[in-house]
Coordinates of C-alpha atoms in Angstrom, one line a residue:
M1 CA -20.8 1.0 1.6
E2 CA -19.8 -2.2 3.5
V3 CA -18.2 -4.8 1.2
P4 CA -20.0 -8.2 1.4
L5 CA -17.8 -10.9 3.0
L6 CA -18.2 -13.0 -0.2
F7 CA -16.3 -10.4 -2.2
R8 CA -13.4 -10.1 0.3
C9 CA -10.2 -12.0 0.0
P10 CA -9.9 -14.3 3.1
I11 CA -6.2 -13.3 3.3
S12 CA -6.3 -9.5 3.1
M13 CA -10.0 -9.0 3.9
E14 CA -10.1 -6.4 1.0
L15 CA -12.3 -6.3 -2.0
M16 CA -11.0 -8.7 -4.6
K17 CA -10.1 -7.5 -8.1
D18 CA -8.9 -10.8 -9.7
P19 CA -10.7 -13.7 -7.8
V20 CA -9.2 -17.2 -8.3
T21 CA -10.3 -20.5 -6.8
I22 CA -7.9 -23.1 -5.5
S23 CA -8.4 -26.9 -5.2
T24 CA -10.3 -26.7 -1.9
G25 CA -13.0 -24.5 -3.5
V26 CA -12.0 -21.3 -1.6
T27 CA -11.6 -18.1 -3.6
Y28 CA -8.8 -15.6 -3.1
E29 CA -7.3 -12.5 -4.7
R30 CA -4.8 -13.9 -7.2
K31 CA -1.7 -11.9 -5.9
N32 CA -2.4 -12.9 -2.3
I33 CA -2.8 -16.6 -2.8
A34 CA 0.2 -16.6 -5.2
K35 CA 2.3 -15.0 -2.5
W36 CA 1.1 -17.6 0.0
L37 CA 2.0 -20.5 -2.3
H38 CA 5.2 -19.3 -4.0
T39 CA 6.8 -16.8 -1.7
Y40 CA 6.0 -18.5 1.6
K41 CA 6.2 -22.0 0.0
K42 CA 2.9 -23.2 1.6
N43 CA 1.0 -26.2 0.4
T44 CA -2.2 -25.7 2.3
C45 CA -5.3 -23.6 2.0
P46 CA -5.0 -20.5 4.2
A47 CA -8.6 -20.5 5.2
T48 CA -9.1 -24.2 5.9
M49 CA -5.5 -25.4 6.3
Q50 CA -6.4 -28.4 4.1
P51 CA -3.5 -29.9 2.0
L52 CA -3.8 -28.8 -1.7
E53 CA -4.2 -31.4 -4.3
S54 CA -2.8 -29.0 -6.9
F55 CA -1.5 -25.4 -7.2
D56 CA -3.8 -24.5 -10.1
L57 CA -5.5 -21.1 -9.8
T58 CA -8.9 -21.0 -11.6
P59 CA -10.4 -17.6 -12.4
N60 CA -13.8 -17.2 -10.7
H61 CA -15.6 -15.4 -13.5
T62 CA -19.1 -15.9 -11.8
L63 CA -17.9 -14.1 -8.7
K64 CA -16.2 -11.4 -10.7
R65 CA -19.5 -10.7 -12.6
L66 CA -21.4 -10.5 -9.3
M67 CA -18.8 -8.1 -7.8
L68 CA -19.0 -5.8 -10.9
S69 CA -22.8 -5.8 -10.7
W70 CA -22.7 -5.0 -6.9
Q71 CA -20.2 -2.2 -7.5
G72 CA -22.5 -0.7 -10.2
Q73 CA -25.5 -0.8 -7.9
T74 CA -23.5 0.6 -5.0
A75 CA -22.3 3.6 -7.1
S76 CA -25.9 4.4 -8.3
S77 CA -27.4 4.1 -4.8
S78 CA -24.7 6.2 -3.2
S79 CA -25.2 9.0 -5.7
S80 CA -28.9 9.1 -4.9
L81 CA -28.4 9.5 -1.1
G82 CA -28.9 12.8 0.6
R83 CA -26.9 14.3 3.4
I84 CA -27.8 13.2 6.9
D85 CA -28.6 16.1 9.2
D86 CA -27.6 16.6 12.9
N87 CA -30.9 15.4 14.3
E88 CA -30.7 12.1 12.4
V89 CA -27.1 11.5 13.8
V90 CA -28.2 12.2 17.3
L91 CA -31.3 10.0 16.9
L92 CA -29.1 7.1 15.5
L93 CA -26.6 7.4 18.4
R94 CA -29.4 7.4 21.0
T95 CA -30.9 4.3 19.3
I96 CA -27.6 2.5 19.4
E97 CA -27.3 3.4 23.2
S98 CA -30.8 2.2 24.1
T99 CA -31.6 -0.8 21.8
P100 CA -30.4 -4.3 22.8
F101 CA -30.1 -5.0 19.0
K102 CA -27.2 -2.7 18.2
V103 CA -25.6 -4.5 15.2
R104 CA -28.1 -3.3 12.6
S105 CA -27.8 0.4 13.8
L106 CA -24.0 0.2 13.9
K107 CA -23.9 -1.2 10.4
K108 CA -26.1 1.8 9.2
L109 CA -23.8 4.2 11.0
R110 CA -20.7 2.7 9.4
S111 CA -22.3 2.8 5.9
L112 CA -23.1 6.5 6.5
I113 CA -19.5 7.2 7.5
E114 CA -18.1 5.4 4.5
E115 CA -20.3 7.4 2.2
E116 CA -19.8 10.9 3.5
D117 CA -16.9 12.5 5.4
E118 CA -19.1 15.2 7.0
T119 CA -20.9 12.5 8.9
R120 CA -17.7 11.5 10.7
D121 CA -17.4 15.0 12.1
K122 CA -21.0 15.0 13.3
I123 CA -20.6 11.6 15.0
M124 CA -17.5 13.0 16.8
K125 CA -19.4 16.2 17.7
F126 CA -22.4 14.5 19.3
G127 CA -20.5 12.0 21.5
G128 CA -20.1 9.1 19.1
I129 CA -16.8 8.0 20.6
E130 CA -18.3 7.6 24.1
V131 CA -21.2 5.6 22.7
L132 CA -18.9 3.3 20.7
G133 CA -16.4 3.0 23.7
H134 CA -19.2 1.9 26.0
I135 CA -20.2 -0.9 23.5
I136 CA -16.6 -2.1 23.2
F137 CA -16.4 -2.1 27.1
Q138 CA -19.4 -4.5 27.3
V139 CA -17.3 -7.3 25.9
L140 CA -15.6 -7.5 29.3
M141 CA -18.8 -8.2 31.1
E142 CA -19.2 -11.8 32.5
N143 CA -22.6 -12.2 30.9
S144 CA -21.5 -11.0 27.5
D145 CA -23.0 -13.1 24.7
F146 CA -22.6 -13.5 20.9
A147 CA -24.7 -10.4 20.2
T148 CA -22.5 -8.3 22.5
F149 CA -19.4 -9.6 20.8
G150 CA -20.9 -8.9 17.3
A151 CA -21.8 -5.3 18.4
C152 CA -18.2 -4.8 19.7
E153 CA -16.9 -5.9 16.3
E154 CA -19.2 -3.4 14.5
A155 CA -18.3 -0.6 16.9
L156 CA -14.6 -1.2 16.1
G157 CA -15.5 -1.0 12.4
V158 CA -17.1 2.4 13.0
L159 CA -14.1 3.7 15.1
Y160 CA -11.8 2.5 12.4
H161 CA -13.3 5.1 10.0
L162 CA -13.2 7.9 12.5
P163 CA -10.2 10.3 12.7
L164 CA -9.6 10.2 16.5
L165 CA -7.8 13.5 16.3
D166 CA -8.8 15.1 19.6
A167 CA -7.2 14.3 23.0
A168 CA -10.4 13.7 24.8
S169 CA -11.4 10.8 22.5
T170 CA -8.0 9.1 22.6
Q171 CA -7.7 9.6 26.4
L172 CA -11.1 7.8 26.8
L173 CA -10.1 4.9 24.6
S174 CA -6.7 4.5 26.3
Q175 CA -8.2 3.7 29.7
P176 CA -7.3 0.2 30.9
E177 CA -10.8 -1.3 30.5
Y178 CA -11.0 -0.2 26.9
I179 CA -7.6 -1.4 26.0
K180 CA -8.4 -4.8 27.6
S181 CA -11.5 -5.0 25.5
I182 CA -9.5 -4.3 22.4
A183 CA -7.0 -6.9 23.4
I184 CA -9.9 -9.5 23.5
M185 CA -10.8 -8.5 20.0
L186 CA -7.2 -9.0 18.9
Q187 CA -7.4 -12.5 20.2
R188 CA -10.9 -13.6 19.4
G189 CA -12.2 -11.3 16.8
S190 CA -12.7 -11.9 13.1
A191 CA -9.9 -11.1 10.7
E192 CA -11.5 -7.7 9.9
A193 CA -12.1 -6.9 13.6
R194 CA -8.5 -7.7 14.4
L195 CA -7.3 -5.4 11.7
H196 CA -9.6 -2.6 13.0
A197 CA -8.5 -3.1 16.6
V198 CA -4.7 -3.1 15.8
T199 CA -5.1 -0.1 13.5
I200 CA -6.9 1.9 16.2
L201 CA -4.1 1.0 18.6
K202 CA -1.6 2.2 16.1
R203 CA -3.2 5.5 15.7
M204 CA -3.6 6.0 19.4
A205 CA 0.0 5.0 20.1
K206 CA 1.3 7.6 17.6
M207 CA -0.5 10.4 19.5
D208 CA 1.6 12.3 22.0
C209 CA -1.3 12.6 24.5
T210 CA -1.7 8.8 24.8
R211 CA 1.8 7.5 24.0
G212 CA 2.9 5.1 26.7
Q213 CA -0.7 4.7 28.0
V214 CA -1.9 2.4 25.2
I215 CA -0.2 -0.6 26.7
S216 CA 0.6 0.0 30.3
D217 CA -1.4 -2.3 32.7
P218 CA 0.9 -5.1 33.9
G219 CA -2.1 -7.5 34.0
M220 CA -2.9 -7.1 30.3
D221 CA -2.0 -9.8 27.7
I222 CA -2.1 -7.3 24.8
F223 CA 1.6 -7.8 24.1
K224 CA 1.0 -11.5 23.4
S225 CA -1.9 -10.6 21.2
L226 CA 0.2 -8.2 19.2
L227 CA 3.0 -10.8 18.9
E228 CA 0.5 -13.4 17.7
L229 CA -0.7 -10.9 15.1
L230 CA 2.8 -10.0 14.1
S231 CA 3.5 -13.7 13.4
D232 CA 0.5 -14.0 11.1
E233 CA 1.9 -14.8 7.7
I234 CA -1.5 -14.4 6.0
F235 CA -2.9 -11.1 7.3
T236 CA 0.1 -8.9 6.4
R237 CA -1.7 -5.5 6.9
A238 CA -2.6 -6.3 10.5
S239 CA 0.9 -7.8 11.0
S240 CA 2.5 -4.5 9.9
C241 CA 0.2 -2.5 12.2
A242 CA 1.1 -4.7 15.1
L243 CA 4.8 -4.1 14.4
D244 CA 4.2 -0.3 14.4
V245 CA 2.3 -0.5 17.7
L246 CA 5.2 -2.4 19.3
V247 CA 7.7 0.2 18.1
E248 CA 5.7 3.1 19.5
T249 CA 5.0 1.5 22.8
L250 CA 8.5 0.1 23.4
V251 CA 9.9 3.6 22.7
A252 CA 7.6 5.1 25.3
S253 CA 8.9 3.4 28.4
R254 CA 11.3 0.8 29.9
K255 CA 8.3 -0.8 31.6
N256 CA 6.8 -1.6 28.2
R257 CA 10.0 -3.2 27.1
L258 CA 10.1 -5.4 30.1
K259 CA 6.5 -6.4 29.5
A260 CA 7.3 -7.2 25.8
I261 CA 10.3 -9.3 26.9
E262 CA 8.1 -11.2 29.4
G263 CA 5.6 -11.8 26.6
G264 CA 8.3 -13.5 24.4
A265 CA 9.0 -10.6 22.0
V266 CA 12.7 -11.4 21.7
C267 CA 12.1 -15.0 20.5
V268 CA 9.2 -14.0 18.1
L269 CA 11.3 -11.3 16.5
I270 CA 14.3 -13.6 16.0
E271 CA 12.1 -16.2 14.4
L272 CA 10.5 -13.6 12.0
L273 CA 13.7 -11.6 11.2
P274 CA 15.2 -13.9 8.5
D275 CA 12.2 -13.5 6.1
A276 CA 11.4 -9.9 6.9
N277 CA 11.5 -7.3 4.1
R278 CA 13.7 -4.2 4.5
S279 CA 11.2 -2.0 6.3
K280 CA 10.1 -4.7 8.7
C281 CA 13.7 -5.9 9.2
E282 CA 14.8 -2.4 10.4
K283 CA 11.8 -2.1 12.8
M284 CA 12.5 -5.6 14.2
L285 CA 16.2 -4.9 14.7
F286 CA 15.2 -1.6 16.4
L287 CA 12.9 -3.4 18.8
L288 CA 15.6 -6.0 19.5
K289 CA 18.1 -3.1 20.2
L290 CA 15.6 -1.5 22.6
M291 CA 15.1 -4.8 24.5
C292 CA 18.8 -5.6 24.6
E293 CA 19.3 -2.3 26.4
C294 CA 17.7 -4.2 29.4
A295 CA 19.4 -7.0 31.2
E296 CA 16.4 -9.2 30.7
G297 CA 16.4 -8.6 27.0
R298 CA 20.1 -9.4 26.6
S299 CA 19.5 -12.6 28.6
A300 CA 16.6 -13.6 26.4
F301 CA 18.6 -12.8 23.3
A302 CA 21.7 -14.8 24.5
D303 CA 19.5 -17.8 25.4
H304 CA 18.2 -18.1 21.8
G305 CA 20.4 -20.4 19.8
L306 CA 19.8 -18.6 16.5
A307 CA 19.8 -15.0 17.7
I308 CA 23.4 -14.0 16.9
S309 CA 23.3 -15.9 13.6
V310 CA 20.1 -14.1 12.5
V311 CA 21.4 -10.6 13.4
V312 CA 24.9 -11.2 11.8
K313 CA 23.3 -12.1 8.5
K314 CA 21.6 -8.7 8.4
I315 CA 24.8 -6.8 8.9
L316 CA 26.2 -5.4 5.6
C317 CA 23.2 -7.0 3.9
A318 CA 19.9 -5.5 4.9
S319 CA 20.6 -1.7 4.8
E320 CA 22.8 0.9 6.3
L321 CA 20.3 1.3 9.2
G322 CA 20.0 -2.5 9.5
T323 CA 23.8 -2.7 9.8
K324 CA 24.0 0.0 12.4
L325 CA 21.3 -1.6 14.5
G326 CA 22.8 -5.1 14.2
V327 CA 26.2 -3.9 15.4
K328 CA 24.6 -2.0 18.3
I329 CA 22.8 -5.3 19.3
L330 CA 26.1 -7.2 19.2
W331 CA 27.8 -4.5 21.1
L332 CA 25.2 -4.5 23.9
V333 CA 25.2 -8.3 24.3
S334 CA 29.0 -8.8 24.0
S335 CA 29.7 -5.9 26.3
F336 CA 27.3 -6.6 29.1
L337 CA 26.8 -10.4 28.8
P338 CA 30.0 -11.7 27.3
T339 CA 29.4 -15.4 28.0
Q340 CA 31.5 -18.1 26.4
R341 CA 28.6 -19.1 24.3
V342 CA 27.9 -15.6 23.1
L343 CA 31.6 -15.1 22.1
E344 CA 31.8 -18.5 20.4
D345 CA 28.6 -17.8 18.4
M346 CA 29.9 -14.5 17.3
L347 CA 33.1 -16.1 15.9
M348 CA 31.3 -19.2 14.5
F349 CA 28.5 -17.3 12.7
G350 CA 30.7 -14.7 11.1
A351 CA 30.2 -11.7 13.3
V352 CA 33.9 -11.1 13.7
K353 CA 34.4 -11.2 9.9
K354 CA 31.6 -8.8 9.4
L355 CA 33.0 -6.4 12.0
L356 CA 36.4 -6.6 10.2
G357 CA 34.6 -5.7 7.0
L358 CA 33.3 -2.6 8.7
L359 CA 36.8 -1.6 9.8
H360 CA 37.9 -1.6 6.2
M361 CA 35.2 0.9 5.1
D362 CA 36.2 4.4 4.4
G363 CA 35.4 7.2 6.8
R364 CA 34.5 7.2 10.5
S365 CA 31.1 6.4 12.0
S366 CA 29.7 5.3 15.3
T367 CA 29.0 1.9 13.8
K368 CA 32.7 1.5 12.9
D369 CA 33.8 2.7 16.3
K370 CA 31.5 0.1 18.0
A371 CA 32.9 -2.6 15.7
L372 CA 36.4 -1.7 16.8
K373 CA 35.4 -1.7 20.5
I374 CA 33.9 -5.1 20.2
I375 CA 37.1 -6.5 18.6
R376 CA 39.4 -4.9 21.0
L377 CA 37.3 -6.1 24.0
H378 CA 37.3 -9.7 23.0
E379 CA 40.3 -10.3 20.7
N380 CA 42.2 -12.2 23.4
S381 CA 39.3 -14.7 23.8
W382 CA 38.9 -15.2 20.1
R383 CA 42.6 -15.6 19.3
Q384 CA 42.6 -19.1 21.0
Y385 CA 40.3 -20.5 18.3
P386 CA 41.7 -21.8 15.0
C387 CA 38.9 -20.1 13.1
F388 CA 40.1 -16.7 14.2
P389 CA 40.5 -14.7 10.9
G390 CA 44.1 -14.3 9.9
E391 CA 43.2 -11.0 8.2
L392 CA 42.0 -9.7 11.6
R393 CA 45.2 -10.8 13.3
D394 CA 47.2 -8.9 10.7
Y395 CA 45.0 -5.8 11.1
L396 CA 45.4 -5.8 14.8
I397 CA 49.2 -6.1 14.5
L398 CA 49.1 -3.2 12.1
M399 CA 47.1 -1.1 14.5
Q400 CA 49.5 -1.8 17.3
D401 CA 52.5 -0.8 15.1
S402 CA 50.9 2.5 14.1

């Protein structure tokens, strides 16, 4: 059963369990608004962006009672529903195809899917993906109106609940016109529609039959849409999905990496990296590593004033994988684009000291080997600076003597 918008947290778009109201009168899930205020250090209302007069969180007992009552009614009505047969599914799909008022029928279809798993299989069996895909495609038409846009959002909501396991379905949805429609929803859709759109992209990108096709048309601005979603501090679920889509698509081809670089991915990732948790940090470093394997990516990285500083801070701090990826990025940039600014930034922001720390670690690894290669490649350039670590000078002398 579809959750009423009133009962959803504006931040996560999920059903609230502990609703609290802030000074602007907007109600949020307690843990979400607390994270916004105390973790992200914001002093505005996420929904309205109005400045907050206070940081008090007032329990919304009235709304909680309404939610509990609705959940009770939903449970009793769901238990009384019978199974929908094949003819009813076919009739409903035909109605959706023929009627100009699609939203109501789509809402009914979505509620049926949410209530019974067997209905999903029937929708797939009787061509539901094609019907939904055609509705999503309509948003590209020049004469598309508000009703068409609303129908597209509802169609995405239905697709979100379908498994999309067969190659035929994903091949259909990965065609350029459908991807372009989904890109429009990522830009202009509601918070829920954006979550549905990026989740569908994520599932398609992870399938072997469509990997690399999901984002392939040079004329599409879907990368920018994904990067905007990735930067969304409020909608963390959609942001995480956007990051996963970027990982899958950049792995797929060099063309996709160049498109991401062109869309500003290097700068966006560098700006987000300092506050990223461990999992996101590793994925962001992996994306930066992939893009730094291209000359265009290295150039964008070197042009950003904070890039080296941000990556250096993650070495020996984030995780073993984070260290490995960070060193690989520095190796790529310092080996293929060793400008004076790059080398000075590495020395000034502590990269040389971090590399020396890796050399003192026991055992041998590819990360340690790359650290040594970087130092040997640029030691003569760094020696002229007074901040060149004396400990490294001693280490290099010891290496020469041995």
